[in-house]
């Protein structure tokens, strides 16, 4: 029902429940950040309403993201409202894991089926450097609690930066295999202006990561499709999937099935472009009538761009940071 100009069907909504976060990952944020005033952020009720209309229009998968979803008050309530939506096949969440030990079982009870946890390093000091404020022990405890809570597949996400954590890729894979977790390696994207490192110099392609893994892990490509941009491999004898998200080196836009709703209700049609539609204005102007919202979402499909163009050499074209985008 939601089909764009290029014939792509939109079935996946990434819902950013907040732009705030308790970490300050060096690739995602600047050290000093200004967050949205609360009045500009959608309420839990507004998010639930917009999500329900997306599902009525054919969306089958929703991912709660941010910012850090677990710092948003009312998140479990939102998850249980979405978990009960008829027609939604999959409710998932991406988290930094810092508060997962506290929330994992309520999220599972609310109907969250799958969880992605970001984990860029297994070394405490380095983890602190990369996240600026994160504590590795809390994230590892969160992963263990999530394993015990019975999520279908837990996936780790690791952004790999040259000279920072590229020497850890084998350790991260070993960590995942031993716990039967999936893991995806992500190429850093130039979203927002950062000064902590040069995105160009830190760039580490998926191909390089596969090369670093090759001596220890023979990777066999597999055809699994999780509905996202990861390309998957397996290590013989293990269940875990090893994924690569390669926005630079292996463009995946032709198969794009997703849109993003920012915490302030801006429907972003593409991660790497600014085309968007203000759904907050529509829900606030029509609190009782869903028809204008439905129309705005359907019409938004006509402005979904064909693809992103990332250029690491020049200044970022996209000034919003990943936390504001809903990564
Ligand atoms: N706070 C949660 C977390 O960290 O998992 C959810 C939001 S975060 C923006 C979602 C994912 O985007 C994380 O896996 C993070 O590593 C990734 N990410 C953030 N900034 C990025 C960037 N500039 N390029 C590539 N991935 C990025
Ligand atoms: Fe926070 Fe996630 Fe961004 Fe890290 S990647 S600063 S945890 S939103």
Short mmCIF file of N, CA and C in Angstrom, two decimals, residues 33-209:
data_model
loop_
_atom_site.label_atom_id
_atom_site.label_comp_id
_atom_site.label_asym_id
_atom_site.label_seq_id
_atom_site.Cartn_x
_atom_site.Cartn_y
_atom_site.Cartn_z
N UNK A 33 26.24 18.37 22.89
CA UNK A 33 25.06 18.24 22.03
C UNK A 33 23.92 19.05 22.62
N UNK A 34 23.09 19.60 21.73
CA UNK A 34 21.85 20.24 22.19
C UNK A 34 20.73 19.31 21.76
N UNK A 35 19.89 18.94 22.72
CA UNK A 35 18.80 18.03 22.38
C UNK A 35 17.50 18.82 22.21
N UNK A 36 16.51 18.17 21.64
CA UNK A 36 15.24 18.83 21.35
C UNK A 36 14.54 19.23 22.65
N UNK A 37 13.93 20.42 22.69
CA UNK A 37 13.07 20.73 23.84
C UNK A 37 11.92 19.71 23.89
N UNK A 38 11.51 19.35 25.12
CA UNK A 38 10.53 18.25 25.24
C UNK A 38 9.22 18.51 24.49
N UNK A 39 8.79 19.79 24.44
CA UNK A 39 7.50 20.07 23.79
C UNK A 39 7.54 19.74 22.30
N UNK A 40 8.75 19.70 21.75
CA UNK A 40 8.86 19.40 20.30
C UNK A 40 8.86 17.90 20.02
N UNK A 41 9.04 17.12 21.08
CA UNK A 41 9.11 15.66 20.89
C UNK A 41 7.69 15.09 20.92
N UNK A 42 7.43 14.12 20.07
CA UNK A 42 6.11 13.48 20.07
C UNK A 42 5.85 12.82 21.41
N UNK A 43 4.60 12.84 21.85
CA UNK A 43 4.23 12.11 23.07
C UNK A 43 4.16 10.62 22.73
N UNK A 44 4.13 9.80 23.78
CA UNK A 44 4.00 8.35 23.56
C UNK A 44 2.71 8.05 22.80
N UNK A 45 1.63 8.78 23.15
CA UNK A 45 0.33 8.56 22.48
C UNK A 45 0.44 8.92 20.99
N UNK A 46 1.13 10.04 20.69
CA UNK A 46 1.26 10.43 19.28
C UNK A 46 2.08 9.40 18.51
N UNK A 47 3.14 8.89 19.15
CA UNK A 47 3.96 7.87 18.47
C UNK A 47 3.13 6.60 18.20
N UNK A 48 2.37 6.20 19.22
CA UNK A 48 1.56 4.97 19.07
C UNK A 48 0.53 5.16 17.95
N UNK A 49 -0.03 6.37 17.88
CA UNK A 49 -1.06 6.62 16.86
C UNK A 49 -0.44 6.58 15.45
N UNK A 50 0.68 7.25 15.30
CA UNK A 50 1.32 7.27 13.97
C UNK A 50 1.74 5.85 13.58
N UNK A 51 2.29 5.11 14.54
CA UNK A 51 2.73 3.74 14.24
C UNK A 51 1.53 2.88 13.82
N UNK A 52 0.39 3.05 14.52
CA UNK A 52 -0.79 2.24 14.18
C UNK A 52 -1.22 2.53 12.74
N UNK A 53 -1.20 3.82 12.35
CA UNK A 53 -1.63 4.15 10.99
C UNK A 53 -0.65 3.56 9.96
N UNK A 54 0.65 3.57 10.27
CA UNK A 54 1.61 2.92 9.37
C UNK A 54 1.29 1.43 9.19
N UNK A 55 0.93 0.78 10.30
CA UNK A 55 0.62 -0.65 10.21
C UNK A 55 -0.65 -0.85 9.38
N UNK A 56 -1.63 0.04 9.56
CA UNK A 56 -2.85 -0.06 8.73
C UNK A 56 -2.51 0.12 7.25
N UNK A 57 -1.42 0.83 6.97
CA UNK A 57 -1.02 1.07 5.58
C UNK A 57 -0.02 0.01 5.08
N UNK A 58 0.18 -1.04 5.83
CA UNK A 58 0.98 -2.15 5.31
C UNK A 58 2.36 -2.33 5.92
N UNK A 59 2.73 -1.48 6.90
CA UNK A 59 4.03 -1.70 7.54
C UNK A 59 3.96 -2.96 8.40
N UNK A 60 4.97 -3.82 8.27
CA UNK A 60 4.96 -5.11 8.96
C UNK A 60 6.03 -5.22 10.04
N UNK A 61 6.99 -4.28 10.02
CA UNK A 61 8.08 -4.35 10.99
C UNK A 61 8.33 -2.94 11.53
N UNK A 62 8.43 -2.83 12.86
CA UNK A 62 8.78 -1.55 13.48
C UNK A 62 9.99 -1.75 14.38
N UNK A 63 10.96 -0.87 14.24
CA UNK A 63 12.11 -0.89 15.15
C UNK A 63 12.09 0.37 16.01
N UNK A 64 12.15 0.19 17.32
CA UNK A 64 12.28 1.31 18.25
C UNK A 64 13.75 1.66 18.33
N UNK A 65 14.06 2.94 18.12
CA UNK A 65 15.45 3.33 18.13
C UNK A 65 15.56 4.77 18.62
N UNK A 66 16.69 5.42 18.36
CA UNK A 66 16.85 6.79 18.84
C UNK A 66 18.14 7.38 18.30
N UNK A 67 18.74 8.15 19.09
CA UNK A 67 18.92 8.25 20.50
C UNK A 67 18.87 6.88 21.20
N UNK A 68 18.82 6.92 22.48
CA UNK A 68 18.76 5.66 23.21
C UNK A 68 17.33 5.43 23.67
N UNK A 69 16.66 4.41 23.10
CA UNK A 69 15.25 4.21 23.45
C UNK A 69 15.03 3.99 24.95
N UNK A 70 16.00 3.38 25.63
CA UNK A 70 15.78 3.05 27.04
C UNK A 70 15.86 4.26 27.97
N UNK A 71 16.22 5.45 27.44
CA UNK A 71 16.15 6.63 28.31
C UNK A 71 14.81 7.35 28.15
N UNK A 72 13.96 6.87 27.24
CA UNK A 72 12.66 7.52 27.03
C UNK A 72 11.64 6.99 28.04
N UNK A 73 11.07 7.91 28.85
CA UNK A 73 10.05 7.48 29.80
C UNK A 73 8.82 7.01 29.01
N UNK A 74 8.22 5.91 29.44
CA UNK A 74 7.01 5.42 28.76
C UNK A 74 7.32 4.44 27.64
N UNK A 75 8.60 4.09 27.48
CA UNK A 75 8.97 3.21 26.36
C UNK A 75 8.28 1.84 26.45
N UNK A 76 8.24 1.26 27.66
CA UNK A 76 7.66 -0.08 27.77
C UNK A 76 6.17 -0.03 27.44
N UNK A 77 5.53 1.07 27.86
CA UNK A 77 4.11 1.25 27.55
C UNK A 77 3.92 1.34 26.02
N UNK A 78 4.79 2.12 25.37
CA UNK A 78 4.71 2.22 23.91
C UNK A 78 4.91 0.85 23.27
N UNK A 79 5.92 0.11 23.78
CA UNK A 79 6.20 -1.22 23.21
C UNK A 79 4.98 -2.12 23.37
N UNK A 80 4.30 -2.06 24.52
CA UNK A 80 3.17 -2.99 24.64
C UNK A 80 2.01 -2.55 23.75
N UNK A 81 1.84 -1.24 23.52
CA UNK A 81 0.78 -0.83 22.58
C UNK A 81 1.11 -1.32 21.17
N UNK A 82 2.38 -1.20 20.78
CA UNK A 82 2.75 -1.63 19.42
C UNK A 82 2.76 -3.16 19.33
N UNK A 83 3.19 -3.80 20.43
CA UNK A 83 3.25 -5.27 20.44
C UNK A 83 1.87 -5.88 20.21
N UNK A 84 0.81 -5.13 20.52
CA UNK A 84 -0.55 -5.66 20.37
C UNK A 84 -1.20 -5.29 19.04
N UNK A 85 -0.46 -4.60 18.17
CA UNK A 85 -1.09 -4.16 16.92
C UNK A 85 -1.32 -5.34 15.97
N UNK A 86 -2.57 -5.56 15.57
CA UNK A 86 -2.86 -6.61 14.61
C UNK A 86 -2.21 -6.23 13.29
N UNK A 87 -1.53 -7.17 12.66
CA UNK A 87 -0.91 -6.88 11.36
C UNK A 87 0.57 -6.61 11.45
N UNK A 88 1.06 -6.29 12.65
CA UNK A 88 2.51 -6.06 12.78
C UNK A 88 3.19 -7.41 13.02
N UNK A 89 4.12 -7.77 12.15
CA UNK A 89 4.79 -9.08 12.29
C UNK A 89 5.91 -9.01 13.29
N UNK A 90 6.61 -7.87 13.34
CA UNK A 90 7.83 -7.85 14.14
C UNK A 90 8.06 -6.49 14.79
N UNK A 91 8.21 -6.51 16.11
CA UNK A 91 8.57 -5.31 16.85
C UNK A 91 9.98 -5.53 17.38
N UNK A 92 10.92 -4.68 17.02
CA UNK A 92 12.31 -4.86 17.48
C UNK A 92 12.84 -3.54 18.03
N UNK A 93 14.03 -3.61 18.60
CA UNK A 93 14.61 -2.41 19.20
C UNK A 93 16.12 -2.44 19.02
N UNK A 94 16.70 -1.26 18.86
CA UNK A 94 18.16 -1.12 18.87
C UNK A 94 18.54 -0.31 20.10
N UNK A 95 19.51 -0.80 20.87
CA UNK A 95 19.87 -0.14 22.12
C UNK A 95 21.37 -0.15 22.31
N UNK A 96 21.85 0.79 23.14
CA UNK A 96 23.27 0.74 23.50
C UNK A 96 23.52 -0.26 24.62
N UNK A 97 22.45 -0.80 25.19
CA UNK A 97 22.58 -1.89 26.17
C UNK A 97 22.85 -1.44 27.59
N UNK A 98 23.13 -0.14 27.79
CA UNK A 98 23.51 0.33 29.13
C UNK A 98 22.44 0.08 30.18
N UNK A 99 21.17 0.14 29.77
CA UNK A 99 20.08 -0.08 30.74
C UNK A 99 19.29 -1.35 30.45
N UNK A 100 19.88 -2.22 29.64
CA UNK A 100 19.13 -3.40 29.20
C UNK A 100 18.88 -4.38 30.35
N UNK A 101 19.83 -4.46 31.28
CA UNK A 101 19.66 -5.40 32.40
C UNK A 101 18.37 -5.06 33.16
N UNK A 102 18.09 -3.76 33.25
CA UNK A 102 16.90 -3.30 33.98
C UNK A 102 15.61 -3.58 33.18
N UNK A 103 15.68 -3.46 31.85
CA UNK A 103 14.45 -3.45 31.05
C UNK A 103 14.18 -4.71 30.22
N UNK A 104 15.15 -5.60 30.10
CA UNK A 104 15.00 -6.69 29.12
C UNK A 104 13.73 -7.50 29.33
N UNK A 105 13.44 -7.90 30.57
CA UNK A 105 12.28 -8.79 30.72
C UNK A 105 10.97 -8.04 30.49
N UNK A 106 10.86 -6.76 30.89
CA UNK A 106 9.60 -6.05 30.60
C UNK A 106 9.43 -5.84 29.10
N UNK A 107 10.54 -5.63 28.39
CA UNK A 107 10.41 -5.44 26.94
C UNK A 107 9.95 -6.73 26.26
N UNK A 108 10.51 -7.86 26.71
CA UNK A 108 10.10 -9.15 26.13
C UNK A 108 8.62 -9.37 26.42
N UNK A 109 8.19 -9.06 27.65
CA UNK A 109 6.77 -9.25 28.02
C UNK A 109 5.88 -8.32 27.21
N UNK A 110 6.40 -7.14 26.86
CA UNK A 110 5.60 -6.16 26.10
C UNK A 110 5.44 -6.56 24.63
N UNK A 111 6.25 -7.52 24.17
CA UNK A 111 6.10 -7.97 22.79
C UNK A 111 7.26 -7.62 21.88
N UNK A 112 8.36 -7.09 22.43
CA UNK A 112 9.54 -6.85 21.59
C UNK A 112 10.14 -8.21 21.27
N UNK A 113 10.30 -8.50 19.98
CA UNK A 113 10.73 -9.85 19.58
C UNK A 113 12.25 -9.95 19.44
N UNK A 114 12.84 -8.90 18.88
CA UNK A 114 14.28 -8.98 18.62
C UNK A 114 14.96 -7.72 19.11
N UNK A 115 16.22 -7.89 19.53
CA UNK A 115 16.97 -6.74 20.06
C UNK A 115 18.34 -6.68 19.37
N UNK A 116 18.75 -5.49 18.98
CA UNK A 116 20.12 -5.26 18.53
C UNK A 116 20.83 -4.46 19.62
N UNK A 117 22.03 -4.88 19.95
CA UNK A 117 22.80 -4.16 20.97
C UNK A 117 24.10 -3.68 20.33
N UNK A 118 24.40 -2.40 20.50
CA UNK A 118 25.64 -1.88 19.93
C UNK A 118 26.81 -2.24 20.83
N UNK A 119 27.86 -2.77 20.25
CA UNK A 119 29.04 -3.17 21.04
C UNK A 119 30.26 -3.03 20.12
N UNK A 120 31.05 -1.99 20.36
CA UNK A 120 32.17 -1.69 19.46
C UNK A 120 33.50 -2.19 19.97
N UNK A 121 33.56 -2.53 21.26
CA UNK A 121 34.83 -2.98 21.83
C UNK A 121 34.57 -3.83 23.05
N UNK A 122 35.49 -4.78 23.28
CA UNK A 122 35.41 -5.62 24.48
C UNK A 122 36.44 -5.19 25.51
N UNK A 123 37.09 -4.09 25.23
CA UNK A 123 38.10 -3.56 26.15
C UNK A 123 37.48 -2.35 26.88
N UNK A 124 37.51 -2.43 28.20
CA UNK A 124 36.80 -1.45 29.02
C UNK A 124 37.22 0.01 28.71
N UNK A 125 38.55 0.23 28.66
CA UNK A 125 39.03 1.60 28.44
C UNK A 125 38.66 2.09 27.04
N UNK A 126 38.84 1.20 26.11
CA UNK A 126 38.54 1.59 24.74
C UNK A 126 37.04 1.81 24.55
N UNK A 127 36.25 0.97 25.20
CA UNK A 127 34.79 1.13 25.13
C UNK A 127 34.41 2.52 25.64
N UNK A 128 35.08 2.91 26.73
CA UNK A 128 34.81 4.23 27.32
C UNK A 128 35.23 5.33 26.35
N UNK A 129 36.37 5.15 25.67
CA UNK A 129 36.81 6.18 24.72
C UNK A 129 35.82 6.32 23.56
N UNK A 130 35.35 5.18 23.07
CA UNK A 130 34.48 5.23 21.89
C UNK A 130 33.08 5.76 22.22
N UNK A 131 32.61 5.45 23.43
CA UNK A 131 31.25 5.88 23.80
C UNK A 131 31.28 7.15 24.65
N UNK A 132 32.44 7.56 25.08
CA UNK A 132 32.73 8.70 25.96
C UNK A 132 32.17 8.51 27.37
N UNK A 133 30.95 7.96 27.51
CA UNK A 133 30.37 7.86 28.86
C UNK A 133 29.92 6.43 29.20
N UNK A 134 30.03 5.50 28.27
CA UNK A 134 29.46 4.17 28.49
C UNK A 134 30.34 3.28 29.35
N UNK A 135 29.68 2.34 30.04
CA UNK A 135 30.44 1.36 30.83
C UNK A 135 30.22 -0.03 30.26
N UNK A 136 31.32 -0.65 29.85
CA UNK A 136 31.25 -1.95 29.19
C UNK A 136 30.55 -2.98 30.08
N UNK A 137 30.87 -3.01 31.37
CA UNK A 137 30.31 -4.05 32.26
C UNK A 137 28.78 -4.00 32.25
N UNK A 138 28.22 -2.80 32.20
CA UNK A 138 26.75 -2.68 32.20
C UNK A 138 26.17 -3.25 30.91
N UNK A 139 26.85 -2.98 29.80
CA UNK A 139 26.35 -3.48 28.51
C UNK A 139 26.44 -5.01 28.46
N UNK A 140 27.55 -5.56 28.96
CA UNK A 140 27.69 -7.02 28.96
C UNK A 140 26.63 -7.66 29.86
N UNK A 141 26.34 -7.01 31.00
CA UNK A 141 25.28 -7.53 31.88
C UNK A 141 23.93 -7.45 31.17
N UNK A 142 23.73 -6.37 30.41
CA UNK A 142 22.48 -6.21 29.67
C UNK A 142 22.32 -7.31 28.62
N UNK A 143 23.41 -7.64 27.95
CA UNK A 143 23.35 -8.70 26.92
C UNK A 143 22.98 -10.03 27.59
N UNK A 144 23.58 -10.32 28.72
CA UNK A 144 23.27 -11.59 29.42
C UNK A 144 21.82 -11.62 29.86
N UNK A 145 21.31 -10.51 30.38
CA UNK A 145 19.90 -10.48 30.82
C UNK A 145 18.98 -10.68 29.61
N UNK A 146 19.34 -10.06 28.50
CA UNK A 146 18.51 -10.19 27.29
C UNK A 146 18.52 -11.64 26.79
N UNK A 147 19.67 -12.30 26.88
CA UNK A 147 19.73 -13.72 26.46
C UNK A 147 18.79 -14.55 27.31
N UNK A 148 18.76 -14.26 28.62
CA UNK A 148 17.92 -15.04 29.53
C UNK A 148 16.44 -14.71 29.33
N UNK A 149 16.14 -13.51 28.80
CA UNK A 149 14.75 -13.07 28.67
C UNK A 149 14.04 -13.70 27.47
N UNK A 150 14.79 -14.39 26.60
CA UNK A 150 14.16 -15.18 25.54
C UNK A 150 13.86 -14.42 24.26
N UNK A 151 14.64 -13.41 23.91
CA UNK A 151 14.45 -12.76 22.60
C UNK A 151 14.83 -13.74 21.50
N UNK A 152 14.18 -13.58 20.32
CA UNK A 152 14.37 -14.57 19.25
C UNK A 152 15.81 -14.62 18.76
N UNK A 153 16.33 -13.50 18.36
CA UNK A 153 17.73 -13.45 17.93
C UNK A 153 18.26 -12.15 18.46
N UNK A 154 19.38 -12.20 19.12
CA UNK A 154 20.00 -10.95 19.58
C UNK A 154 21.14 -10.67 18.61
N UNK A 155 21.22 -9.44 18.16
CA UNK A 155 22.30 -9.10 17.22
C UNK A 155 23.16 -7.99 17.83
N UNK A 156 24.45 -8.14 17.69
CA UNK A 156 25.37 -7.07 18.07
C UNK A 156 25.63 -6.20 16.85
N UNK A 157 25.79 -4.91 17.06
CA UNK A 157 26.17 -3.98 15.99
C UNK A 157 27.50 -3.36 16.36
N UNK A 158 28.45 -3.39 15.46
CA UNK A 158 29.75 -2.78 15.74
C UNK A 158 30.13 -1.86 14.59
N UNK A 159 30.33 -0.57 14.89
CA UNK A 159 30.86 0.35 13.89
C UNK A 159 32.38 0.23 13.98
N UNK A 160 33.03 -0.06 12.85
CA UNK A 160 34.48 -0.30 12.88
C UNK A 160 35.23 0.92 12.32
N UNK A 161 36.15 1.43 13.13
CA UNK A 161 36.96 2.59 12.75
C UNK A 161 38.42 2.17 12.67
N UNK A 162 39.06 2.54 11.57
CA UNK A 162 40.47 2.20 11.40
C UNK A 162 41.31 2.79 12.54
N UNK A 163 42.18 1.96 13.09
CA UNK A 163 43.09 2.43 14.14
C UNK A 163 42.43 2.56 15.51
N UNK A 164 41.13 2.28 15.59
CA UNK A 164 40.45 2.42 16.87
C UNK A 164 39.98 1.06 17.39
N UNK A 165 39.24 0.33 16.53
CA UNK A 165 38.76 -0.98 16.97
C UNK A 165 38.82 -2.04 15.86
N UNK A 166 39.55 -1.73 14.77
CA UNK A 166 39.62 -2.72 13.68
C UNK A 166 40.43 -3.95 14.11
N UNK A 167 41.27 -3.81 15.14
CA UNK A 167 42.01 -4.98 15.62
C UNK A 167 41.15 -5.88 16.50
N UNK A 168 39.90 -5.51 16.72
CA UNK A 168 39.05 -6.30 17.62
C UNK A 168 37.99 -7.13 16.88
N UNK A 169 38.00 -7.06 15.55
CA UNK A 169 36.87 -7.69 14.85
C UNK A 169 36.80 -9.20 15.11
N UNK A 170 37.96 -9.86 15.19
CA UNK A 170 37.92 -11.32 15.45
C UNK A 170 37.43 -11.60 16.86
N UNK A 171 37.86 -10.80 17.83
CA UNK A 171 37.38 -10.99 19.21
C UNK A 171 35.86 -10.79 19.30
N UNK A 172 35.38 -9.80 18.56
CA UNK A 172 33.93 -9.56 18.59
C UNK A 172 33.17 -10.73 17.97
N UNK A 173 33.71 -11.28 16.87
CA UNK A 173 33.04 -12.44 16.26
C UNK A 173 33.08 -13.63 17.22
N UNK A 174 34.22 -13.85 17.85
CA UNK A 174 34.34 -14.96 18.81
C UNK A 174 33.32 -14.80 19.94
N UNK A 175 33.21 -13.58 20.44
CA UNK A 175 32.25 -13.28 21.51
C UNK A 175 30.83 -13.65 21.05
N UNK A 176 30.50 -13.29 19.81
CA UNK A 176 29.16 -13.57 19.29
C UNK A 176 28.94 -15.07 19.10
N UNK A 177 29.93 -15.76 18.51
CA UNK A 177 29.77 -17.19 18.24
C UNK A 177 29.57 -17.96 19.54
N UNK A 178 30.38 -17.61 20.56
CA UNK A 178 30.31 -18.34 21.83
C UNK A 178 28.94 -18.20 22.49
N UNK A 179 28.25 -17.12 22.20
CA UNK A 179 26.94 -16.87 22.83
C UNK A 179 25.78 -17.07 21.86
N UNK A 180 26.06 -17.57 20.68
CA UNK A 180 25.05 -17.78 19.64
C UNK A 180 24.32 -16.48 19.30
N UNK A 181 25.05 -15.38 19.24
CA UNK A 181 24.47 -14.09 18.86
C UNK A 181 24.83 -13.82 17.40
N UNK A 182 24.00 -13.04 16.72
CA UNK A 182 24.39 -12.53 15.40
C UNK A 182 25.23 -11.27 15.62
N UNK A 183 25.99 -10.91 14.61
CA UNK A 183 26.76 -9.66 14.71
C UNK A 183 26.81 -8.99 13.35
N UNK A 184 26.65 -7.67 13.32
CA UNK A 184 26.82 -6.93 12.07
C UNK A 184 27.90 -5.87 12.24
N UNK A 185 28.76 -5.78 11.24
CA UNK A 185 29.77 -4.73 11.20
C UNK A 185 29.25 -3.61 10.29
N UNK A 186 29.37 -2.38 10.78
CA UNK A 186 28.77 -1.24 10.07
C UNK A 186 29.86 -0.27 9.62
N UNK A 187 29.78 0.17 8.37
CA UNK A 187 30.66 1.25 7.91
C UNK A 187 30.14 2.57 8.45
N UNK A 188 31.04 3.40 8.95
CA UNK A 188 30.64 4.69 9.50
C UNK A 188 30.07 5.60 8.41
N UNK A 189 28.98 6.28 8.75
CA UNK A 189 28.36 7.19 7.78
C UNK A 189 28.58 8.64 8.19
N UNK A 190 28.73 9.53 7.21
CA UNK A 190 29.01 10.94 7.52
C UNK A 190 27.73 11.71 7.85
N UNK A 191 27.14 11.43 9.00
CA UNK A 191 25.93 12.14 9.42
C UNK A 191 26.31 13.07 10.56
N UNK A 192 26.23 14.37 10.34
CA UNK A 192 26.59 15.34 11.37
C UNK A 192 28.07 15.67 11.34
N UNK A 193 28.40 16.88 11.81
CA UNK A 193 29.80 17.32 11.82
C UNK A 193 30.43 16.94 13.16
N UNK A 194 31.49 16.13 13.09
CA UNK A 194 32.21 15.74 14.31
C UNK A 194 33.66 16.21 14.17
N UNK A 195 34.34 16.43 15.32
CA UNK A 195 35.74 16.82 15.22
C UNK A 195 36.65 15.79 15.88
N UNK A 196 36.08 14.76 16.50
CA UNK A 196 36.87 13.80 17.26
C UNK A 196 37.83 13.02 16.37
N UNK A 197 37.40 12.68 15.16
CA UNK A 197 38.27 11.98 14.22
C UNK A 197 37.87 12.37 12.81
N UNK A 198 38.75 12.06 11.86
CA UNK A 198 38.40 12.28 10.46
C UNK A 198 37.66 11.05 9.97
N UNK A 199 36.44 11.24 9.51
CA UNK A 199 35.66 10.09 9.06
C UNK A 199 36.34 9.44 7.85
N UNK A 200 37.02 10.27 7.07
CA UNK A 200 37.70 9.76 5.89
C UNK A 200 38.84 8.82 6.31
N UNK A 201 39.68 9.31 7.26
CA UNK A 201 40.83 8.50 7.68
C UNK A 201 40.40 7.25 8.46
N UNK A 202 39.29 7.36 9.19
CA UNK A 202 38.85 6.23 10.03
C UNK A 202 38.06 5.19 9.25
N UNK A 203 37.75 5.51 7.97
CA UNK A 203 36.87 4.60 7.23
C UNK A 203 37.48 3.21 7.08
N UNK A 204 36.72 2.21 7.40
CA UNK A 204 37.17 0.82 7.27
C UNK A 204 36.05 0.08 6.53
N UNK A 205 36.30 -0.38 5.33
CA UNK A 205 35.23 -0.95 4.51
C UNK A 205 34.88 -2.36 5.00
N UNK A 206 33.70 -2.80 4.64
CA UNK A 206 33.27 -4.16 4.98
C UNK A 206 34.24 -5.19 4.40
N UNK A 207 34.73 -4.88 3.20
CA UNK A 207 35.67 -5.80 2.56
C UNK A 207 36.94 -5.96 3.42
N UNK A 208 37.42 -4.83 3.96
CA UNK A 208 38.61 -4.90 4.83
C UNK A 208 38.30 -5.71 6.08
N UNK A 209 37.11 -5.52 6.65
CA UNK A 209 36.76 -6.29 7.86
C UNK A 209 36.72 -7.78 7.53
#
